[in-house]
mmCIF file of N, CA, C and O in Angstrom:
data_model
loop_
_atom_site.group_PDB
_atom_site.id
_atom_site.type_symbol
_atom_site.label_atom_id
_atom_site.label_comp_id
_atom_site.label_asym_id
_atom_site.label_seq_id
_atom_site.Cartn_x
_atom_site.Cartn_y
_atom_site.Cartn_z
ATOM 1 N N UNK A 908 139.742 129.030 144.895
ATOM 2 C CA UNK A 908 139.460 128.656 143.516
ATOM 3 C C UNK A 908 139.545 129.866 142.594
ATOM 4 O O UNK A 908 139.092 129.735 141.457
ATOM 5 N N UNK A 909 140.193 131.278 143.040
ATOM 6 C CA UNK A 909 140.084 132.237 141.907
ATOM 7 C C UNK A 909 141.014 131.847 141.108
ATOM 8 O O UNK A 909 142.051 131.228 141.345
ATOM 9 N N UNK A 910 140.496 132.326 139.952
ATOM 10 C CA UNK A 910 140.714 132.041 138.575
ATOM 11 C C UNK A 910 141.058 130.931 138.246
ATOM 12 O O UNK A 910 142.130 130.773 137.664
ATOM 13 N N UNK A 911 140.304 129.975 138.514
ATOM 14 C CA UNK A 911 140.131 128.647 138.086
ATOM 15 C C UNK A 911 139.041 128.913 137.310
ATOM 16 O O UNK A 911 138.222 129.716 137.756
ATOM 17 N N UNK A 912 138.818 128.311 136.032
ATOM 18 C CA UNK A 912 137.846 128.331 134.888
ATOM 19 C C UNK A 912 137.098 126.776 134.990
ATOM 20 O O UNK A 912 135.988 126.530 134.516
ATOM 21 N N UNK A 913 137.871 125.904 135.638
ATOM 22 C CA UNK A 913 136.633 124.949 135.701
ATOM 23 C C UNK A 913 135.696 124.512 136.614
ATOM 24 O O UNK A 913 135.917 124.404 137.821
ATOM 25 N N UNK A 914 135.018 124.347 136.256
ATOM 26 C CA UNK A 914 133.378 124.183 137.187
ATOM 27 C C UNK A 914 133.424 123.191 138.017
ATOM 28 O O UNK A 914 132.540 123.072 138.865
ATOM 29 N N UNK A 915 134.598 122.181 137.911
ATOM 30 C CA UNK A 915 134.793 121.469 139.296
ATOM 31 C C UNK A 915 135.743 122.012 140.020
ATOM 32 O O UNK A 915 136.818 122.259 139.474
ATOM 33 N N UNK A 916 135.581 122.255 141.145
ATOM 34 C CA UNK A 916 136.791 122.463 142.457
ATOM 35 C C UNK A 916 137.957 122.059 143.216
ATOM 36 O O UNK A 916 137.939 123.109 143.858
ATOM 37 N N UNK A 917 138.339 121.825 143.401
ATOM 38 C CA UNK A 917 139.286 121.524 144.048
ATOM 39 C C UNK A 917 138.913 120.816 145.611
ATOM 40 O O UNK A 917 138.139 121.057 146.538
ATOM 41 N N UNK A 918 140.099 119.673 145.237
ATOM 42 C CA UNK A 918 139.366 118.859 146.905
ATOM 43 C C UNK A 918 139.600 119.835 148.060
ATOM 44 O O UNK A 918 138.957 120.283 149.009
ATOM 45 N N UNK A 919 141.589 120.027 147.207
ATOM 46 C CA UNK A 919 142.154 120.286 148.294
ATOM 47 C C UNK A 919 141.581 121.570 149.601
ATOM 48 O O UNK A 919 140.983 122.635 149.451
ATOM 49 N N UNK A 920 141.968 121.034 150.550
ATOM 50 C CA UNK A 920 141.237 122.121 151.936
ATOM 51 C C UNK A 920 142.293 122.376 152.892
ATOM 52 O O UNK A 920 141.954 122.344 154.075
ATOM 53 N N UNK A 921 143.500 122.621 152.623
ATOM 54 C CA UNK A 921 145.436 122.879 152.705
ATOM 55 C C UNK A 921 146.047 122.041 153.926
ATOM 56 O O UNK A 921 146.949 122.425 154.670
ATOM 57 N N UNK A 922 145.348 120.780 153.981
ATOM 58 C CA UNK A 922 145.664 120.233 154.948
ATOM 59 C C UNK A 922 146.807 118.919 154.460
ATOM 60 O O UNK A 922 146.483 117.751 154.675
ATOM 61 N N UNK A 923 148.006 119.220 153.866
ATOM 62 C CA UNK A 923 148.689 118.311 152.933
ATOM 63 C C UNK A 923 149.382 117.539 153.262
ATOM 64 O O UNK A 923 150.570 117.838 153.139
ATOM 65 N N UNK A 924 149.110 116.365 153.759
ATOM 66 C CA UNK A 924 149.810 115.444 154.716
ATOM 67 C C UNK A 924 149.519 114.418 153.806
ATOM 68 O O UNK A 924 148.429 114.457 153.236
ATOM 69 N N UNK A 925 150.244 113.574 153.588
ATOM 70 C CA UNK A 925 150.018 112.057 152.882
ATOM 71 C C UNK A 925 150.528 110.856 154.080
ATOM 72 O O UNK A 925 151.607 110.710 154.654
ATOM 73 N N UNK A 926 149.483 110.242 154.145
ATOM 74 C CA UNK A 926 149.439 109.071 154.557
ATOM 75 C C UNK A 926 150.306 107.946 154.358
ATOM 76 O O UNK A 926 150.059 107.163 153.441
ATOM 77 N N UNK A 927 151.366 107.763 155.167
ATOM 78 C CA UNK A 927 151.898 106.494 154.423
ATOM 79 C C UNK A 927 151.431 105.277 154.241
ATOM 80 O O UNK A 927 151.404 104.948 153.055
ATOM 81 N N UNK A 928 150.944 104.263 155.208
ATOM 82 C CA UNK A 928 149.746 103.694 155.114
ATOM 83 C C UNK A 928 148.649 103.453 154.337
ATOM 84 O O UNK A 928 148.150 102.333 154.230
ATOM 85 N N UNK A 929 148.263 104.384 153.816
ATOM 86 C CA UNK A 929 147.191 104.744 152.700
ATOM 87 C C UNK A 929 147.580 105.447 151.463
ATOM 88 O O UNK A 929 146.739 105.662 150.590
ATOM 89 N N UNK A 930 148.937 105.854 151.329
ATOM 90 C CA UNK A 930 148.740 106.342 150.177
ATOM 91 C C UNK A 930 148.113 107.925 149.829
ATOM 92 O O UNK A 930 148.093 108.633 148.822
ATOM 93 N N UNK A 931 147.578 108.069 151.353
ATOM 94 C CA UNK A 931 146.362 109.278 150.433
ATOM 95 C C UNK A 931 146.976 110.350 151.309
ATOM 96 O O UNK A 931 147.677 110.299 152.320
ATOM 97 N N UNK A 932 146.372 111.550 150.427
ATOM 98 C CA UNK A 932 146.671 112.565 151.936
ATOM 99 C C UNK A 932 145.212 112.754 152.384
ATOM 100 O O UNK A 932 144.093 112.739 151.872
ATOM 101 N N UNK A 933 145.985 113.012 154.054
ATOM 102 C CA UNK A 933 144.827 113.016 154.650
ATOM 103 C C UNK A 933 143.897 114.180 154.736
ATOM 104 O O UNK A 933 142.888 114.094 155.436
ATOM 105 N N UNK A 934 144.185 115.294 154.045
ATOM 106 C CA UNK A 934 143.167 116.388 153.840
ATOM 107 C C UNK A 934 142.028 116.255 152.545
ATOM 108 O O UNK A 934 140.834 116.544 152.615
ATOM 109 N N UNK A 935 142.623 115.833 151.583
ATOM 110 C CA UNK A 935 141.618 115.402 150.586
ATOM 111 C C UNK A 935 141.339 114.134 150.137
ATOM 112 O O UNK A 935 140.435 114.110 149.302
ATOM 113 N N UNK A 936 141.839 113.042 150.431
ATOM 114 C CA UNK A 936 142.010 111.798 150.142
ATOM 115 C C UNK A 936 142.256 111.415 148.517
ATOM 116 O O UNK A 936 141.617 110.601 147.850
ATOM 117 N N UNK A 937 143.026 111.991 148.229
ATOM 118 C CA UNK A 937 144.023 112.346 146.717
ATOM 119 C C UNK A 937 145.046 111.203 146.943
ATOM 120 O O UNK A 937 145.926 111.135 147.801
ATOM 121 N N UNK A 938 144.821 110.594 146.269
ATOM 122 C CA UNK A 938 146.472 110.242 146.070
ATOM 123 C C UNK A 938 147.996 111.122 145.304
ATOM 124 O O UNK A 938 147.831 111.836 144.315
ATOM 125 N N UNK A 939 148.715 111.023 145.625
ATOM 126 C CA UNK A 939 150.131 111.660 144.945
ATOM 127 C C UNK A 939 149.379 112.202 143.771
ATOM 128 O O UNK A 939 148.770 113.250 143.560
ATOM 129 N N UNK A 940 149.732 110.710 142.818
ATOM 130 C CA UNK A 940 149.543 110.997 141.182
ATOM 131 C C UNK A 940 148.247 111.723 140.947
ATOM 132 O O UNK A 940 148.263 112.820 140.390
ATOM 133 N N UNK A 941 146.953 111.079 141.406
ATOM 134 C CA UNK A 941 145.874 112.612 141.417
ATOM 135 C C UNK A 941 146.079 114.098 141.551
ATOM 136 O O UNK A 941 145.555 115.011 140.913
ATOM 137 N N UNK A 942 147.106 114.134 142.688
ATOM 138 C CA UNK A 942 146.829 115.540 143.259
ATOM 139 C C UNK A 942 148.118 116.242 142.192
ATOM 140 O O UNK A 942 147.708 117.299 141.714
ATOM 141 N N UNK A 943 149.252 115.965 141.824
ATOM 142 C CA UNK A 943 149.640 115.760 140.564
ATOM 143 C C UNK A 943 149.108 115.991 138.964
ATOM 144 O O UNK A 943 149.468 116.717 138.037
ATOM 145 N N UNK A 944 148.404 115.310 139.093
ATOM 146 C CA UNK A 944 147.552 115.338 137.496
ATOM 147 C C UNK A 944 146.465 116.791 137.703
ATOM 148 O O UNK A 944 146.056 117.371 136.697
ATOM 149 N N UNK A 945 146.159 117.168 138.808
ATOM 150 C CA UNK A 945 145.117 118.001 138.784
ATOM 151 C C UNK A 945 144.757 119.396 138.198
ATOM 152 O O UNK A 945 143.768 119.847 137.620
ATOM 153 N N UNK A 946 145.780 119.820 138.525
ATOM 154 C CA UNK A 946 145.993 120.995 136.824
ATOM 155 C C UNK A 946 145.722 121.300 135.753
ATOM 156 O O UNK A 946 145.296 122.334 135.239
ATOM 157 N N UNK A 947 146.027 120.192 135.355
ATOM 158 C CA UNK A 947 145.868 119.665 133.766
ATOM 159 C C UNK A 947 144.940 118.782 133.365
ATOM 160 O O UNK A 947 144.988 118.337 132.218
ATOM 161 N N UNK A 948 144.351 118.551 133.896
ATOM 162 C CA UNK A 948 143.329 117.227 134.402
ATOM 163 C C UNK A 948 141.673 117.921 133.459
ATOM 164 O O UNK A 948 141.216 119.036 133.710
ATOM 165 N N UNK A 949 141.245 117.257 132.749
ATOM 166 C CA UNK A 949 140.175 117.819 132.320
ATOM 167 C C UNK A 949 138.398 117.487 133.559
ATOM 168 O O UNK A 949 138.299 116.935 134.655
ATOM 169 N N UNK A 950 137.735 117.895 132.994
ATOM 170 C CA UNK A 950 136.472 117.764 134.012
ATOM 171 C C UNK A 950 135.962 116.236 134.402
ATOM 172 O O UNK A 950 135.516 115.945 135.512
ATOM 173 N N UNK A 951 136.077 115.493 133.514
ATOM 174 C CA UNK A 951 135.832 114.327 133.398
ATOM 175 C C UNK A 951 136.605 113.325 134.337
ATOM 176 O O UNK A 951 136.078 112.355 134.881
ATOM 177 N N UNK A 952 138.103 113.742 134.467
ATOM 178 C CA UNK A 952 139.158 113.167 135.263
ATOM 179 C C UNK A 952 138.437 113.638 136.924
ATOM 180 O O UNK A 952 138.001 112.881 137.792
ATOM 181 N N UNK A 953 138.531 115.289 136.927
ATOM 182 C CA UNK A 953 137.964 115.834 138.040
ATOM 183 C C UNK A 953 136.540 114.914 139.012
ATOM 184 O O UNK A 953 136.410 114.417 140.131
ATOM 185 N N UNK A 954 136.014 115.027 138.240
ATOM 186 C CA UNK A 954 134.337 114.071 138.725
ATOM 187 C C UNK A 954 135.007 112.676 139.033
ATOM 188 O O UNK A 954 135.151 112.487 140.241
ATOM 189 N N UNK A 955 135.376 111.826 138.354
ATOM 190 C CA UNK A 955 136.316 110.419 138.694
ATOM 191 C C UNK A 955 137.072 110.960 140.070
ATOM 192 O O UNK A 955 136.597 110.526 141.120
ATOM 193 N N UNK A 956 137.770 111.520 140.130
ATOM 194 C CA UNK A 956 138.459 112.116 141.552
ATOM 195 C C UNK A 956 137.633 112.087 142.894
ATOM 196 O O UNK A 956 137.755 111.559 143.999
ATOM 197 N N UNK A 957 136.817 112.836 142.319
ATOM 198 C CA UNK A 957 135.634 113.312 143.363
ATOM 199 C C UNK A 957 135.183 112.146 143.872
ATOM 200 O O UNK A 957 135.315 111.946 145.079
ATOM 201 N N UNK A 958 134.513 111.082 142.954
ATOM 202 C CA UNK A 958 133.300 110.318 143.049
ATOM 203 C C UNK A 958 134.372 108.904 143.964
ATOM 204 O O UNK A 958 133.887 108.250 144.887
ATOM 205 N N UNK A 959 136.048 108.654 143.367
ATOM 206 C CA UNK A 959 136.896 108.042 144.056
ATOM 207 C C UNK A 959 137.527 108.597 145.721
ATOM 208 O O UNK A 959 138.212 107.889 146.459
ATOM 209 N N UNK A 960 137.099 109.955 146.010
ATOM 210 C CA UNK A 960 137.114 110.718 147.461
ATOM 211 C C UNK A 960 136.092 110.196 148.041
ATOM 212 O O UNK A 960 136.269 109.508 149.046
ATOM 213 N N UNK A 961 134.689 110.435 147.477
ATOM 214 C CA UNK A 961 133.796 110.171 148.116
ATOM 215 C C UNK A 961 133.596 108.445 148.611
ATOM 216 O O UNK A 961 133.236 108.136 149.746
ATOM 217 N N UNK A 962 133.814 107.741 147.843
ATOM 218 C CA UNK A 962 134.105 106.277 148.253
ATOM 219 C C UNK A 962 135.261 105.782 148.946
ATOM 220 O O UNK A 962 135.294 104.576 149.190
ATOM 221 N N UNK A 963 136.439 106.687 149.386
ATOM 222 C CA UNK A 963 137.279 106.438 149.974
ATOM 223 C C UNK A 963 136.858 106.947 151.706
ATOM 224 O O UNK A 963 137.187 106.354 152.733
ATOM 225 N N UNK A 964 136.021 108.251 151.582
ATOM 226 C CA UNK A 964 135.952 109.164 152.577
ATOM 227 C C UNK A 964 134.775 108.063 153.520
ATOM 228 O O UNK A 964 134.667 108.361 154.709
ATOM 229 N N UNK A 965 133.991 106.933 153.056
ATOM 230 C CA UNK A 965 133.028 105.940 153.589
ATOM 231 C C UNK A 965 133.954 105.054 154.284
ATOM 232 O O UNK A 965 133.825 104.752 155.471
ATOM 233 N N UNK A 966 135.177 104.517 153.287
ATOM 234 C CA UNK A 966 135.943 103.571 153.873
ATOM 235 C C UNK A 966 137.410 103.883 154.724
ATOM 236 O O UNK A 966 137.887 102.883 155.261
ATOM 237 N N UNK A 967 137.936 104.771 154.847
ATOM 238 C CA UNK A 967 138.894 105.357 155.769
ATOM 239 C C UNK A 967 138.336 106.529 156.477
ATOM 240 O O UNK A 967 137.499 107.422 156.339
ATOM 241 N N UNK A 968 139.673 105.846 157.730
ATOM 242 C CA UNK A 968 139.374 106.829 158.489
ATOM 243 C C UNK A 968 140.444 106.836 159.672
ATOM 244 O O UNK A 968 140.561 106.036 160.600
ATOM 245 N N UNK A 969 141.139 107.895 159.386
ATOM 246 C CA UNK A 969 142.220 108.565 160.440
ATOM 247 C C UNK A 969 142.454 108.796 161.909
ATOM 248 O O UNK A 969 141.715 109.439 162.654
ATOM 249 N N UNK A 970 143.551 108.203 162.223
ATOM 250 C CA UNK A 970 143.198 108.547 163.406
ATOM 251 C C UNK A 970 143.386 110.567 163.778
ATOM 252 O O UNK A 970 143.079 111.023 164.879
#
């Protein structure tokens, strides 16, 4: 996260595999267009991200 200025983090944990099946990758459970938008993405988008990981991370699960 150096020199990142915003106070939310980053899911990603460099494990960048996308799921075909799901859509997601399986290191952060991002979809494409999320992990995409994330750059530019203000804090508000960020927390929505998060709070949509965390409800995904209950209901999938990889083999």
């Amino acid at each position: 996260m150096s020199g990142d200025q915003s106070p939310v983090p980053s899911p990603c944990i460099g494990l960048c595999q996308m799921d075909a099946d799901s859509g997601l990758c399986r290191g952060c459970l991002r979809t494409l267009d999320e992990i995409v938008q994330w750059s530019g993405a203000d804090d508000e988008f960020k927390r929505a991200v998060w709070a949509e990981i965390r409800r995904r991370a209950a209901m999938i699960h990889f083999d």
